Protein backbone atom coordinates (compact mmCIF):
# COMPACT_ATOMS: atom_id res chain seq x y z
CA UNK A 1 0.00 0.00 0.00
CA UNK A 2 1.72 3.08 -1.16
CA UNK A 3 1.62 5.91 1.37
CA UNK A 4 2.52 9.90 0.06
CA UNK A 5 3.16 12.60 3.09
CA UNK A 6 3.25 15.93 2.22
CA UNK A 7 4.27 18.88 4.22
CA UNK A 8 4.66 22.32 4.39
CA UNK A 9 7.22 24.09 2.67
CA UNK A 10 9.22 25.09 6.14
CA UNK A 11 12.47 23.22 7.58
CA UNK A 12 11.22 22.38 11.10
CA UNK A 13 7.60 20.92 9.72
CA UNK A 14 9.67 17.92 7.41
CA UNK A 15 11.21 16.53 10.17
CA UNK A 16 8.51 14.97 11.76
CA UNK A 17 7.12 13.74 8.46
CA UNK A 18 10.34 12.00 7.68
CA UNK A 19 10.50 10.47 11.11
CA UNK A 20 6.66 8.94 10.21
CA UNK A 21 7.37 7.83 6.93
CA UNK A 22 10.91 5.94 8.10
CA UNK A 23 8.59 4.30 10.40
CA UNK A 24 5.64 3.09 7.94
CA UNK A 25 8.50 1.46 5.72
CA UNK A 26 9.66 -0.40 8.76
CA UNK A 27 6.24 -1.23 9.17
CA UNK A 28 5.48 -2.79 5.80
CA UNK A 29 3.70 -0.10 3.92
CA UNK A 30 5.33 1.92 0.57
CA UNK A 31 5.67 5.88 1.96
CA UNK A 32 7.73 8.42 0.78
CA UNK A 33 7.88 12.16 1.64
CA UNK A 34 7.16 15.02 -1.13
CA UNK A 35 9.46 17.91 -0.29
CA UNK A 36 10.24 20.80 -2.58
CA UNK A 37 13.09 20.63 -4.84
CA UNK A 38 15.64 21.93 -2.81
CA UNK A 39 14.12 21.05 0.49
CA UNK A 40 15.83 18.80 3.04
CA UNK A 41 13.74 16.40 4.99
CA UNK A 42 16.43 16.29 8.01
CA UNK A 43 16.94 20.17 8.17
CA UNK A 44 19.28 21.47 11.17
CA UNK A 45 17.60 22.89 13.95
CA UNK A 46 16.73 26.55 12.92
CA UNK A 47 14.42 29.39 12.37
CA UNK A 48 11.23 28.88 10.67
CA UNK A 49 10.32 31.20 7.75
CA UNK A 50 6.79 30.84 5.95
CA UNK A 51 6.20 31.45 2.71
CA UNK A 52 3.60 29.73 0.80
CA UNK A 53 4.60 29.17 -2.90
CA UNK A 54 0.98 27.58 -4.77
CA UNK A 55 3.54 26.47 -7.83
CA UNK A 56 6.45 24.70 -6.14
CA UNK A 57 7.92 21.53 -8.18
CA UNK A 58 8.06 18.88 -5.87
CA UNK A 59 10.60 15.84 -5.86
CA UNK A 60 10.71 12.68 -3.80
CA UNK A 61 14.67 12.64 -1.85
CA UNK A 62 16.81 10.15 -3.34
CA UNK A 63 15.72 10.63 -6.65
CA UNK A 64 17.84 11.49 -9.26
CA UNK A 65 17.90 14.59 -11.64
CA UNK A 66 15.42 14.31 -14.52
CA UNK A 67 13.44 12.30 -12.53
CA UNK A 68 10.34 13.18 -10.40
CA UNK A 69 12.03 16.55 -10.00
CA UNK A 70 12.00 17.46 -13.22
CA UNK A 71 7.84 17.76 -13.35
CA UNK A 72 6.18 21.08 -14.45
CA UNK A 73 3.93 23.80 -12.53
CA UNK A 74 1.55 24.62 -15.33
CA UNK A 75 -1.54 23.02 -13.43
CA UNK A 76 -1.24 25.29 -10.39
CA UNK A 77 0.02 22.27 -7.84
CA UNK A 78 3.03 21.82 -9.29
CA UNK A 79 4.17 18.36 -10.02
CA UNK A 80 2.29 16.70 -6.90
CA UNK A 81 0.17 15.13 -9.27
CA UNK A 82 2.99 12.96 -10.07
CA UNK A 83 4.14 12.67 -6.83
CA UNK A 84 1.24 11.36 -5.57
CA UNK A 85 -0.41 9.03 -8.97
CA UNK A 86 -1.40 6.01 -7.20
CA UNK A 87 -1.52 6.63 -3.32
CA UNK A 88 -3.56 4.86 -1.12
CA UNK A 89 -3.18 7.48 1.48
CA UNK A 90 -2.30 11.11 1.35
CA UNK A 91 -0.85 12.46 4.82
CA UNK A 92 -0.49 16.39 4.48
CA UNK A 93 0.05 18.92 6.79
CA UNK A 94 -3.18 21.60 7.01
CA UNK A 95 -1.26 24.35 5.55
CA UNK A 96 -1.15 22.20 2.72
CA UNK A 97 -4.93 20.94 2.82
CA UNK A 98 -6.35 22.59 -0.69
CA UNK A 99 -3.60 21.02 -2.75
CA UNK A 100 -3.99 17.88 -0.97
CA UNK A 101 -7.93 18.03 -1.62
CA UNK A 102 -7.25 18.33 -5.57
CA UNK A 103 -4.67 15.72 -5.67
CA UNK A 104 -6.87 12.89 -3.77
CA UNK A 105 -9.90 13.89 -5.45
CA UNK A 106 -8.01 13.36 -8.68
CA UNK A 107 -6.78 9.99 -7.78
CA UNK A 108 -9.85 8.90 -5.24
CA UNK A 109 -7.05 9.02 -2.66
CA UNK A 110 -7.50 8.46 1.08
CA UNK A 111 -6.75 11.89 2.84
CA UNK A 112 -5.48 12.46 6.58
CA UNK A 113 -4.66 15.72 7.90
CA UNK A 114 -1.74 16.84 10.38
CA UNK A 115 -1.60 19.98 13.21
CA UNK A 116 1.80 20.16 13.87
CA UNK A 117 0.40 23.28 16.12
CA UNK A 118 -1.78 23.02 18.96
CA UNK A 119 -4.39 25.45 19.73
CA UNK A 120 -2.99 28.64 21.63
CA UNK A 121 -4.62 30.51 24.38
CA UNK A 122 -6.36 33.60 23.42
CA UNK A 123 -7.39 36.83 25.55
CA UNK A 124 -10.44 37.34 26.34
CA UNK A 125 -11.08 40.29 23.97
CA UNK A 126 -9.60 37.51 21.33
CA UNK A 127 -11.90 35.04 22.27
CA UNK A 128 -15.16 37.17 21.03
CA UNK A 129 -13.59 37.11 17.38
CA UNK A 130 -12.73 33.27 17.63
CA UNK A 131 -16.25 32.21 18.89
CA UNK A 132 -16.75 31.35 15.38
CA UNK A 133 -13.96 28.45 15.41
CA UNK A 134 -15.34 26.40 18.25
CA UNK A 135 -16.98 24.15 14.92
CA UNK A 136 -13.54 23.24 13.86
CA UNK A 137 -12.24 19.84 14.59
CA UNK A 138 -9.28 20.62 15.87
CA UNK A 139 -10.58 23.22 18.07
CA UNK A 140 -10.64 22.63 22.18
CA UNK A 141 -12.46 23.83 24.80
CA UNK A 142 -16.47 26.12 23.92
CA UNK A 143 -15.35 29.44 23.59
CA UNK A 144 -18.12 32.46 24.60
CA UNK A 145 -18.12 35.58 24.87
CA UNK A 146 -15.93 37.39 27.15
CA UNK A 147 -14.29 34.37 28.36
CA UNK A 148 -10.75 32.70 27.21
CA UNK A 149 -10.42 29.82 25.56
CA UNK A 150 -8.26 28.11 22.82
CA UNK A 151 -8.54 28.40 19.27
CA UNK A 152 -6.50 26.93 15.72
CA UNK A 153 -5.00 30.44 14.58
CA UNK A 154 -6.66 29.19 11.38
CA UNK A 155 -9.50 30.91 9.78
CA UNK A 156 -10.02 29.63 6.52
CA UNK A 157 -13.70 29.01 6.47
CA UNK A 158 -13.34 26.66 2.92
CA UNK A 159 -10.49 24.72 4.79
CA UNK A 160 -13.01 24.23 7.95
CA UNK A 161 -15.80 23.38 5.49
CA UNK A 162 -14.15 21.01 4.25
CA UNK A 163 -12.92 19.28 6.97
CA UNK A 164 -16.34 19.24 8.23
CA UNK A 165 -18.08 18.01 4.81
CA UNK A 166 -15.57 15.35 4.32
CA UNK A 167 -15.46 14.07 7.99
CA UNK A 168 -11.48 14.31 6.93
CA UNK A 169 -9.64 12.89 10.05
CA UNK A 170 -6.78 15.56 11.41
CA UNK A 171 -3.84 13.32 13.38
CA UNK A 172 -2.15 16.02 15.80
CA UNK A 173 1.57 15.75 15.89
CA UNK A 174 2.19 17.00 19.29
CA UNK A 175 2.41 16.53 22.80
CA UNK A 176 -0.98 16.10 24.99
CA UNK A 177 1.40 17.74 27.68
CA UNK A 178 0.81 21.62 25.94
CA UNK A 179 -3.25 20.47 26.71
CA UNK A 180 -5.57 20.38 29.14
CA UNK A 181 -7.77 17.59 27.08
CA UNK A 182 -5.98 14.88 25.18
CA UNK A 183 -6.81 11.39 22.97
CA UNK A 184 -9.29 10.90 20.52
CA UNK A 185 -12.29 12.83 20.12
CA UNK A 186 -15.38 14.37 17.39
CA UNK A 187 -16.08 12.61 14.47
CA UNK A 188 -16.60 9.23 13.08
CA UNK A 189 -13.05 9.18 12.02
CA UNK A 190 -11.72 10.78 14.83
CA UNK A 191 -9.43 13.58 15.82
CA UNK A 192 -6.57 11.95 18.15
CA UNK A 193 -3.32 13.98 19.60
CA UNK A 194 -0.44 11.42 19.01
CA UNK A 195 2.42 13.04 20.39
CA UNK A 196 5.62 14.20 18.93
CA UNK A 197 6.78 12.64 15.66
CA UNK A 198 10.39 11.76 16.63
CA UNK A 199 12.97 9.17 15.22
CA UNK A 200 13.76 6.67 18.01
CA UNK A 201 17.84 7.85 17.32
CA UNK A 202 16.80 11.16 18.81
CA UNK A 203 19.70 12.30 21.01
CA UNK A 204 22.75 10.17 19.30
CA UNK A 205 23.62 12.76 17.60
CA UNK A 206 26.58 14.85 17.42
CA UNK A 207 27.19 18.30 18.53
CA UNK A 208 28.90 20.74 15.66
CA UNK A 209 31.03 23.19 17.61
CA UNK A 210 32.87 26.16 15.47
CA UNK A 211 35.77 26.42 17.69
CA UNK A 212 35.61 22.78 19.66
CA UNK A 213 35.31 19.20 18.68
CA UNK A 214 32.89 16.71 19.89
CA UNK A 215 35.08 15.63 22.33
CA UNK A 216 35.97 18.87 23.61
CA UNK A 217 32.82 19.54 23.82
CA UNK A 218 31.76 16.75 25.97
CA UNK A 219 34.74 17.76 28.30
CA UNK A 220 33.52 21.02 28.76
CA UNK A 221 30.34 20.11 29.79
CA UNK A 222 31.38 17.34 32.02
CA UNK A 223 34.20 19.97 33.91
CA UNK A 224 31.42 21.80 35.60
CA UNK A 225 28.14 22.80 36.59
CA UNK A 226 25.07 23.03 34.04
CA UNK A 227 24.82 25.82 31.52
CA UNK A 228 22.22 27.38 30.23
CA UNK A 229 21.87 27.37 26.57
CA UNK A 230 20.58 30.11 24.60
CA UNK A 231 19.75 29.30 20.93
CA UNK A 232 19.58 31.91 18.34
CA UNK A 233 20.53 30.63 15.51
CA UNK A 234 18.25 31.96 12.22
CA UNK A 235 18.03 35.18 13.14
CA UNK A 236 19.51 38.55 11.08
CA UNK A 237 23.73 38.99 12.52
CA UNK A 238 23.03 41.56 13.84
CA UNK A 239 20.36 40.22 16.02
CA UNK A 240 22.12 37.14 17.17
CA UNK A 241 25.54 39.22 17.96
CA UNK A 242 23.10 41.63 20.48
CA UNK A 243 21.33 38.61 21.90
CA UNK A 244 24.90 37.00 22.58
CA UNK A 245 26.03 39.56 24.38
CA UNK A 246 22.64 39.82 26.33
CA UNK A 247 23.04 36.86 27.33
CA UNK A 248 26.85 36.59 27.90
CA UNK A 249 26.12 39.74 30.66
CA UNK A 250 22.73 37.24 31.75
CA UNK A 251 25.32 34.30 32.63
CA UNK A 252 27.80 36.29 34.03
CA UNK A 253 25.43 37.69 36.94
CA UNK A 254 24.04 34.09 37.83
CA UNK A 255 27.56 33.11 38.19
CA UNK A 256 27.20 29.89 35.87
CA UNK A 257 28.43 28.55 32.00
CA UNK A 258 27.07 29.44 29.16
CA UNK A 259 25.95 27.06 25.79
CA UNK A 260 25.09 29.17 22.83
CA UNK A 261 23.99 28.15 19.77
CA UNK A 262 24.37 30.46 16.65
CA UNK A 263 25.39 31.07 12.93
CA UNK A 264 29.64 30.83 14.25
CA UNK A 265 30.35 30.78 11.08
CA UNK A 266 28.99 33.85 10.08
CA UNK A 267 29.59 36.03 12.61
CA UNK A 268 32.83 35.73 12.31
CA UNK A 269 35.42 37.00 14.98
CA UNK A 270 32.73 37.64 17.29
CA UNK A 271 33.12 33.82 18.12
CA UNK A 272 36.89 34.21 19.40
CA UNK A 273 36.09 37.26 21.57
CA UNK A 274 34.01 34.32 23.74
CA UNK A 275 34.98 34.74 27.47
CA UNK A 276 35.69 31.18 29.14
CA UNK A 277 32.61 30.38 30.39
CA UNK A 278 30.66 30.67 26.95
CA UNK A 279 30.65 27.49 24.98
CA UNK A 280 30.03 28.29 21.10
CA UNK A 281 27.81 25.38 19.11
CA UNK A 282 26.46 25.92 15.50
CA UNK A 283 23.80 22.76 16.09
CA UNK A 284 22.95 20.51 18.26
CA UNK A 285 21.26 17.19 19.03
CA UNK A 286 18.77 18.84 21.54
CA UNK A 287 17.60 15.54 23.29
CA UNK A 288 21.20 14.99 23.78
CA UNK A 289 21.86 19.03 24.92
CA UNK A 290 18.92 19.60 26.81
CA UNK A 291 19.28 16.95 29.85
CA UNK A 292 22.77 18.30 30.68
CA UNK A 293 21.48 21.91 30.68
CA UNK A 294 20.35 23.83 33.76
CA UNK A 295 17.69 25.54 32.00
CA UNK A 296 16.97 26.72 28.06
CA UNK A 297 16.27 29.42 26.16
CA UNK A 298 14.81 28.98 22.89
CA UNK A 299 13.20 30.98 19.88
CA UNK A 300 9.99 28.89 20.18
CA UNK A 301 10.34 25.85 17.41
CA UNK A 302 7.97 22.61 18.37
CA UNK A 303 11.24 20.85 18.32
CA UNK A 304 12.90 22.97 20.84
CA UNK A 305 9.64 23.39 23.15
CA UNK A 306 9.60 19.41 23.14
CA UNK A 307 12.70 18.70 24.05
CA UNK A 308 13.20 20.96 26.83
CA UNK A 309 10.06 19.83 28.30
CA UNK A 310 11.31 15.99 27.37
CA UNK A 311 14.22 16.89 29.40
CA UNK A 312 12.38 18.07 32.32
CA UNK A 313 13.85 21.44 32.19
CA UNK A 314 12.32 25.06 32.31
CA UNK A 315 12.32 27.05 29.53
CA UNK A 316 12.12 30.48 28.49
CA UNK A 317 10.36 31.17 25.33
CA UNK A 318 11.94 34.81 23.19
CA UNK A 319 9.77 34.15 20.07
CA UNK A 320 9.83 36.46 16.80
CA UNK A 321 7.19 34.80 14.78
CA UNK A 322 2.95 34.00 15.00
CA UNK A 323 4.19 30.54 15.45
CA UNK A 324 7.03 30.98 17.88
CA UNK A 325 4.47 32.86 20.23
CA UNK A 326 2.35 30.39 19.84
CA UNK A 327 4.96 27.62 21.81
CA UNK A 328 5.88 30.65 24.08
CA UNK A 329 1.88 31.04 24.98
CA UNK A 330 1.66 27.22 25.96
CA UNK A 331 4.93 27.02 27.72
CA UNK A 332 3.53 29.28 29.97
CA UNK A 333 0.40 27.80 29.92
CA UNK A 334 2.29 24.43 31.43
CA UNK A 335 3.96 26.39 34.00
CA UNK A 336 7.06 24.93 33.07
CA UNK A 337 8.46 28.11 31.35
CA UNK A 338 7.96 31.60 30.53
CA UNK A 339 7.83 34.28 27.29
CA UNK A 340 9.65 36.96 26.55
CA UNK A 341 9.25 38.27 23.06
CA UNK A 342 12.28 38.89 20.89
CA UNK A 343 11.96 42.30 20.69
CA UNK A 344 11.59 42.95 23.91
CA UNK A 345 14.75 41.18 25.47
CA UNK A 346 16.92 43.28 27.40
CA UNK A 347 20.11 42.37 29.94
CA UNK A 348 17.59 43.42 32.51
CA UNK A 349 14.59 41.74 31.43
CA UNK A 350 16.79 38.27 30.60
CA UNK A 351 17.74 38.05 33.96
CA UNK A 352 14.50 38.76 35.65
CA UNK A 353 12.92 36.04 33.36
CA UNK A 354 15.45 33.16 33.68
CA UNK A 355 15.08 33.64 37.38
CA UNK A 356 11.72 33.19 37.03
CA UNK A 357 12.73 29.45 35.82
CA UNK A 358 14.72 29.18 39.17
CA UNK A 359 11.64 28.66 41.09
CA UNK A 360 10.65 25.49 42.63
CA UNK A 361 7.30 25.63 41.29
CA UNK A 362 8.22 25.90 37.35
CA UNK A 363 11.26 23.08 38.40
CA UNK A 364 8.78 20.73 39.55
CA UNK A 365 6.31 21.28 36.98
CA UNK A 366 8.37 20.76 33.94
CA UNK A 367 10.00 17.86 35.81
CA UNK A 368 6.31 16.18 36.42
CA UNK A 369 5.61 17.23 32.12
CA UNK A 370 9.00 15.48 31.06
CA UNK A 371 7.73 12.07 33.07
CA UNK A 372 4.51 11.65 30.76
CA UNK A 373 6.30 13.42 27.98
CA UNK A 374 9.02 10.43 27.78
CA UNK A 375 5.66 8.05 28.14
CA UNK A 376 4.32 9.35 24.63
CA UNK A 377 5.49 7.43 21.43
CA UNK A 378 3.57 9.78 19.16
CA UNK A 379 5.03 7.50 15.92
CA UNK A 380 3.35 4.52 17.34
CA UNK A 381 0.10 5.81 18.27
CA UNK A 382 0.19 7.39 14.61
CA UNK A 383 0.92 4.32 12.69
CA UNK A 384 -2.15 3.27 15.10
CA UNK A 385 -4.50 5.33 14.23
CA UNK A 386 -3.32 4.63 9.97
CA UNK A 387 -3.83 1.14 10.32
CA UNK A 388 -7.48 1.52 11.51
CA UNK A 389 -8.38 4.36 9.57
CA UNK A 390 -7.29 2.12 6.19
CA UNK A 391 -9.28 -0.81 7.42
CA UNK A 392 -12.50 1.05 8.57
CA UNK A 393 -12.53 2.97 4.89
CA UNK A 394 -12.49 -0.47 3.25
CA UNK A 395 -15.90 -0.14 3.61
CA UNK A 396 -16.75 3.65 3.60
CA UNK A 397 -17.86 4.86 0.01
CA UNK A 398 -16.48 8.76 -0.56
């Protein structure tokens, strides 16, 4: 049974797709990723940019040039016609949904859609404008008027309607852990939160240091207390070299080490002028980082707000993008964490925020969310839900 999974045109949101589809082919069935050409399916950690491109040419990795790669845009959708002739099942991520529809209706494909987002908390005043969503399936908790609630920062109303019409089932590819309500849920298909999609080699990998090598590094860490990390790699130079030295001065008043993760190579001399206690990394494993790290700071990727939380480890959220402040909104949510927008961070304002994470209270919590965090095996309970979903549309006429 050939399986196609297509998602959204953004380094962090192929990862977990990858991570599914290695899985399926252990599991018997035929699955392959669509990325386009140029994409990577096992991007570095890094910042997430959005930009939606309607006539992308899409290739399958591995394949060679003048191959699938080499199909035309003339139709609108690219080459995903010929990426996905023949699929059983089409797995696509919801920013992806109206291609997805055309392609399975064209092929009387099966059709599964992911959330690798949860719902974020809105404001009250927010919540008057959103009332509107609480008919979307992946929408939790009745939202009314003048009181918060959480809503899919998705409006589309033909991407709702058509989730509704076609009773299409949406898998979410996150942890319960960010919700108050978890499992399966609305509709005949049903709606089920999975957990993160995550390779089962997650944290054997290696960490790339610009002025270090593995080894080093792994001294450095073992020769004294845990750092903190601060990762701010992605963002314009001339960002990351002011957030370095934020929090260079940050470290320096709590008296303890210093991980930070940036674009080394780039910013040239800046990494040499590193006092002692600053360890400079270009990328990192961050299930392998994380557990060895006193507490994190992070731009806000799903990857990064996992693993901290997979560590058992506060974090502190400094997010730039809608997305980013999405994770920073549920980390506090949790209580294991707190937000501080990008824009907004200051030597001052670092330092009152990371000893924020110092407290007991946010300890404990993100140690009790890392316990049922490490319990989740959001691949599993994917490849789960597939299996029934195939059989019970055996019989199911669309």
């Amino acid at each position: 049974m050939k399986i196609t999974l297509l998602p959204y045109d953004d380094p962090e949101a192929g990862k977990p797709f990858a991570a599914l589809a290695s899985a399926l082919r252990a599991g018997g069935y035929e699955a392959g990723v669509g990325v386009p050409t140029g994409s990577d399916p096992y991007p570095a950690h890094s910042g997430t940019g959005r930009a939606l491109m309607p006539r992308r040419v899409w290739r399958f990795p591995g394949t060679k040039k003048g191959g699938l790669e080499k199909g035309g845009a003339g139709d609108g959708y690219g080459n995903l016609p010929e990426i996905c002739a023949g699929s059983d099942l089409i797995i696509a991520d919801l920013r992806m949904l109206e291609s997805a529809l055309a392609v399975s209706d064209e092929f009387n494909s099966k059709l599964i859609a992911v959330a690798l987002t949860p719902p974020c908390p809105v404001s009250r005043s927010a919540a008057v404008v959103s009332d509107a969503l609480k008919k979307l399936p992946f929408f939790y908790g009745a939202v009314r008027k003048r009181q918060a609630g959480y809503a899919w920062p998705l409006t589309c109303n033909a991407v709702r309607d058509k989730l509704l019409l076609r009773d299409i089932p949406v898998l979410h590819a996150y942890s319960a852990c960010f919700l108050k309500r978890s499992g399966e849920w609305g509709g005949a298909a049903g709606r089920i939160v999975t957990g993160e999609w995550i390779t089962t080699t997650a944290g054997t990998g290696d960490f790339i240091c610009s002025s270090k090598s593995c080894e080093d590094t792994e001294q450095w860490l073992d020769e004294g207390e845990a750092p903190l990390y601060f990762g701010f790699s992605g963002l314009p130079l001339q960002t990351q070299a002011h957030c370095t030295g934020t929090a260079l001065d940050a470290a320096r008043e709590f008296s303890c080490r210093a991980v930070i993760e940036a674009d080394w190579e780039a910013l040239g001399r800046l990494r040499h002028e590193l006092p002692g206690y600053a360890l400079p990394i270009e990328e990192a494993d961050y299930d392998r980082l994380f557990p060895r790290c006193r507490s994190v700071v992070h731009r806000g990727s799903a990857a990064a707000a996992h693993a901290s939380l997979r560590a058992g480890i506060p974090a502190l959220v400094c997010p730039a993008s809608a997305e980013e402040k999405v994770w920073g909104r549920l980390t506090v949510t949790t209580g294991a964490g707190s937000c501080l927008p990008l824009n907004k961070v200051t030597q001052k304002k670092l330092t009152q925020a990371l000893k924020v994470l110092e407290h007991k209270r946010v300890k404990n919590k993100a140690a009790e969310l890392g316990i049922g965090l490490r319990q989740e095996n959001g691949i599993e309970t994917a490849i789960s839900f597939i299996d029934r979903f195939l059989s019970w549309t055996q019989y199911r006429k669309f």
